[in-house]
Structure formats: C-alpha cells, structure tokens
Short mmCIF file of C-alpha atoms in Angstrom, two decimals:
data_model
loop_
_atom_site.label_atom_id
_atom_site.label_comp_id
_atom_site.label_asym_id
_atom_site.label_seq_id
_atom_site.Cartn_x
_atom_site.Cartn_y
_atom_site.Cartn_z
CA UNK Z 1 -39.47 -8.98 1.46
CA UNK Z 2 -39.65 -8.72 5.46
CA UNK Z 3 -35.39 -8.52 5.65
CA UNK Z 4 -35.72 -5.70 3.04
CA UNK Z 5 -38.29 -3.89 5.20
CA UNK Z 6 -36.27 -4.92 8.27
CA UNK Z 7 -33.27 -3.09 6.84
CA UNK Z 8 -35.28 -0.13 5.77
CA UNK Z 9 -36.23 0.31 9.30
CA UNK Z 10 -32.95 -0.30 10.86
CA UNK Z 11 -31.40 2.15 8.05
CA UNK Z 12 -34.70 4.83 9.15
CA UNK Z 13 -33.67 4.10 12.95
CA UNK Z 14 -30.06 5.02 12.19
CA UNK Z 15 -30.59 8.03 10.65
CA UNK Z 16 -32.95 9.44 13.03
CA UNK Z 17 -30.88 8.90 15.38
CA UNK Z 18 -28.10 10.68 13.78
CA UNK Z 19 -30.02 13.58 13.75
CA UNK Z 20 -29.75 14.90 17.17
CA UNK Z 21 -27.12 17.21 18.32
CA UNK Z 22 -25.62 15.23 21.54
CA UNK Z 23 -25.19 11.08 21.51
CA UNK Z 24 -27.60 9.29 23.41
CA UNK Z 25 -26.51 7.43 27.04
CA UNK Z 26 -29.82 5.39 27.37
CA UNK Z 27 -32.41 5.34 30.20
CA UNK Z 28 -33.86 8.87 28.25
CA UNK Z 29 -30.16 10.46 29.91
CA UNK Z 30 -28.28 12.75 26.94
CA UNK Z 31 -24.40 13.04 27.40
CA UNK Z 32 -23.14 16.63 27.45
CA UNK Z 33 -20.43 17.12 24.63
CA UNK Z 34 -17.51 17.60 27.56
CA UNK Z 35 -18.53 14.70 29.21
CA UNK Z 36 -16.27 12.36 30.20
CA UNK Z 37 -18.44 9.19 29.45
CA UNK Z 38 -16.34 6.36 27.61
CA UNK Z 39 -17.08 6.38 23.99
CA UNK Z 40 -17.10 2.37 23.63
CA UNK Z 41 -18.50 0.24 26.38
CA UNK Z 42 -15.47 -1.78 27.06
CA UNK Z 43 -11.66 -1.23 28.11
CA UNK Z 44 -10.12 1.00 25.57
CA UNK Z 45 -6.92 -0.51 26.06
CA UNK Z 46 -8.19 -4.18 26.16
CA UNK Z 47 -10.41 -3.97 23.07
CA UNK Z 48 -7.18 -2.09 20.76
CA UNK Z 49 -4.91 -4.66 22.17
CA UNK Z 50 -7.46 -7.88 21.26
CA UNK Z 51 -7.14 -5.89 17.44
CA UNK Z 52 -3.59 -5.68 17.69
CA UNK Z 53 -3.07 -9.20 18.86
CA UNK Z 54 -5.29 -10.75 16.29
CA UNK Z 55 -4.64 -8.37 13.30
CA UNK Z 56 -2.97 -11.20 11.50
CA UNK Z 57 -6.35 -13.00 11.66
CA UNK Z 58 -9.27 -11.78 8.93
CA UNK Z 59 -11.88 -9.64 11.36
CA UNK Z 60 -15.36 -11.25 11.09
CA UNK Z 61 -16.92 -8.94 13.66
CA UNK Z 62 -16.41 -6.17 16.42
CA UNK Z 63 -18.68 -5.32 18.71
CA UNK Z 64 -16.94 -2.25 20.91
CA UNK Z 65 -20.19 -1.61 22.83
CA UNK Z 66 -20.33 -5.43 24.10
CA UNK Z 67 -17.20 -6.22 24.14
CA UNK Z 68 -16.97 -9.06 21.21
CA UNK Z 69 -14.22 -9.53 18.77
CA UNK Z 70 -14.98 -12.30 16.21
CA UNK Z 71 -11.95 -13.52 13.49
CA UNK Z 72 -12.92 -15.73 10.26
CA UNK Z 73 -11.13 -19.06 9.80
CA UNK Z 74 -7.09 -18.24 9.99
CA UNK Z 75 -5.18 -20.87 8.01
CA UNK Z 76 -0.73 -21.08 8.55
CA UNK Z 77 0.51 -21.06 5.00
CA UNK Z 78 2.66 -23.38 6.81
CA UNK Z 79 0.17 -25.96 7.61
CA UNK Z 80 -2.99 -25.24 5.23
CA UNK Z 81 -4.62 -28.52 6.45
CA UNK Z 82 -5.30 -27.17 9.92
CA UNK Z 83 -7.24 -23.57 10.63
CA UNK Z 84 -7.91 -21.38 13.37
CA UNK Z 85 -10.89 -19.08 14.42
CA UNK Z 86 -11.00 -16.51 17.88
CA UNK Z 87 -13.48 -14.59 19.97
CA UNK Z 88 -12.90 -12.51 22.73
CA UNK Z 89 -14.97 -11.15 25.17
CA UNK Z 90 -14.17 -8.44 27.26
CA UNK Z 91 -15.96 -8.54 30.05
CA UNK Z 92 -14.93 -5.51 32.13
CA UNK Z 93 -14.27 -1.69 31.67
CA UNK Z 94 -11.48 -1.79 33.53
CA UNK Z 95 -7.88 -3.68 32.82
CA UNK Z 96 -8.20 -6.39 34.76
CA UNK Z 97 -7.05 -10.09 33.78
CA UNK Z 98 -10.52 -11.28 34.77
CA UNK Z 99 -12.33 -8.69 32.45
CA UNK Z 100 -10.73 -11.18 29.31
CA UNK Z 101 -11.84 -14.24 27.89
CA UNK Z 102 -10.41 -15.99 24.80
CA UNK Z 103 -12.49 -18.75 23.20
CA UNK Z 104 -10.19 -20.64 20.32
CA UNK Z 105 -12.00 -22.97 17.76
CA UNK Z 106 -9.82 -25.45 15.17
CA UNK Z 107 -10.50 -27.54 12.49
CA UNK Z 108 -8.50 -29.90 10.77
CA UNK Z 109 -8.90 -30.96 7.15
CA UNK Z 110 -9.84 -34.84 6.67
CA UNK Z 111 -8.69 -36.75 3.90
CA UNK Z 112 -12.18 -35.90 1.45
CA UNK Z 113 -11.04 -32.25 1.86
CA UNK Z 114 -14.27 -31.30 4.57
CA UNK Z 115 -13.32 -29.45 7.38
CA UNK Z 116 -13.66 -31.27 10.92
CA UNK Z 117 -13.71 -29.47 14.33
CA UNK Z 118 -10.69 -30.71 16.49
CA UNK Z 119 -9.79 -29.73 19.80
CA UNK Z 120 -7.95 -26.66 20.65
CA UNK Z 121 -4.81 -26.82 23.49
CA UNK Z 122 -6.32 -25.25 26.90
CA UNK Z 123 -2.86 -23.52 26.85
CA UNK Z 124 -3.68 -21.72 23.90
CA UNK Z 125 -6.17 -19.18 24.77
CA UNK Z 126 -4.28 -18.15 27.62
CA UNK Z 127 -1.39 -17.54 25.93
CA UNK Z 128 -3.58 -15.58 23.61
CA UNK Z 129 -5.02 -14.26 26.66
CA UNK Z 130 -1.24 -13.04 28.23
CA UNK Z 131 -0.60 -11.53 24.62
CA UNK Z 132 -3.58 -9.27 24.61
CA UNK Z 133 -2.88 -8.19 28.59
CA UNK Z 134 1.02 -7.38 28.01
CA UNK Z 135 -0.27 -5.17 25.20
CA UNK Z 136 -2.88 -3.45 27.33
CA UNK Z 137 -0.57 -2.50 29.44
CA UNK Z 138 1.90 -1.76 27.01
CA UNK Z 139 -0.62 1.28 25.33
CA UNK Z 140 -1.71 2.00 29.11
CA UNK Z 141 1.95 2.86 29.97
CA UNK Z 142 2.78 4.58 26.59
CA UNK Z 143 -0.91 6.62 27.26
CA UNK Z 144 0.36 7.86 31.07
CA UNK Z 145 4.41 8.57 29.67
CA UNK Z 146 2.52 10.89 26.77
#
C-alpha cells in the first residue's frame, strides 16, 4: 500500500510539474525558452558516446541528469559461461578524459550453474574508457564540420 501511494505521488509530482510553460533550473530560477542552458546535466557528447559504445549491452538504466549509465548482465554467445555488466559515470560537463569513469563487473558460471563474481582485467575499463573518448570526439568533430 505505501509504494502504491508513493507512486501516486511521484506520478501527481510529475504532472504538476509538466504543467508550467518554461522547464524548471532549480534554486526557484525558470529558464527562458532561448536559453542556452544544457538540456541534460552531463557532456552531450560523452553521455551519446557511453550509449554508442555499450549499445551491444542490454540498458538497465540512464541517468542523463547525473551522469549514470547502467547495462544488465552481457553474456558472449561465444563464451555463455562468463558475463559482463558496466556503469559509467560521467563526471564532468565538459570532454575531458578525467570527466569518465568506467566500473566493469564479471561473473563466471561455476560448475552447479550459480553465477560467481570474478575479477575484471584493470585494462579493461580503460579500454572501455578510450572507446567512449575516441567517439566523443568523433561526434564533437562531425558537430563543428556540420
């Protein structure tokens, strides 16, 4: 009974605050429509890169405002006995290789068929890391060519 009336209000919250005309900024500020004020609270080009580098993994969550990207469990066809999960932060709005952070989590499946957390190579989230940078930089230059 309390999620339903949890949801109810969160559902009541959104909707009111649909209602006005211009979006809300916080600290009681309203954006003007021309504003330039970024519409997601992160790099643009860092957070669609993170999506395009890990579009081959299931999306658990996003989070554009703080900067979180979440996969589900990825499992090779290849090798269905190991599996992979990601999360990125971005930390920055600007593209910077400091304003990224790639966290990788495996498991391996033991011989009862459970799923056992097993460590990840170091090496791996930065290549992960390099991936989503050359990308960001890759829709930054197509963005300034036109």
């Amino acid at each position: 009974m309390r999620g339903l009336l949890m949801a109810t209000a969160a559902v009541s919250l959104i909707s009111v605050g649909a209602c006005g005309s211009l979006p809300f900024t916080g600290k009681n500020k309203v954006r003007a429509p021309g504003d330039n004020a970024a519409a997601i609270g992160v790099n643009g080009y860092l957070w669609r890169a993170a999506l395009d580098t890990l579009a081959f993994m299931p999306l658990q969550s996003a989070d554009p405002y703080g900067g979180v990207i979440v996969t589900d469990w990825y499992a090779n066809p290849e090798k269905p006995d190991e599996r992979f999960k990601c999360t990125v932060y971005i930390l920055d709005a600007r593209l910077r290789a400091d304003g990224l952070n790639v966290a990788v989590f495996k498991q391996n499946r033991d011989a009862s068929g459970n799923w056992v957390d097993a460590p990840t190579a170091s090496q791996t989230e930065t290549d992960i890391e390099n991936s989503i940078l050359t990308r960001a930089r890759q829709l930054r230059l197509s963005n300034i060519r036109g």
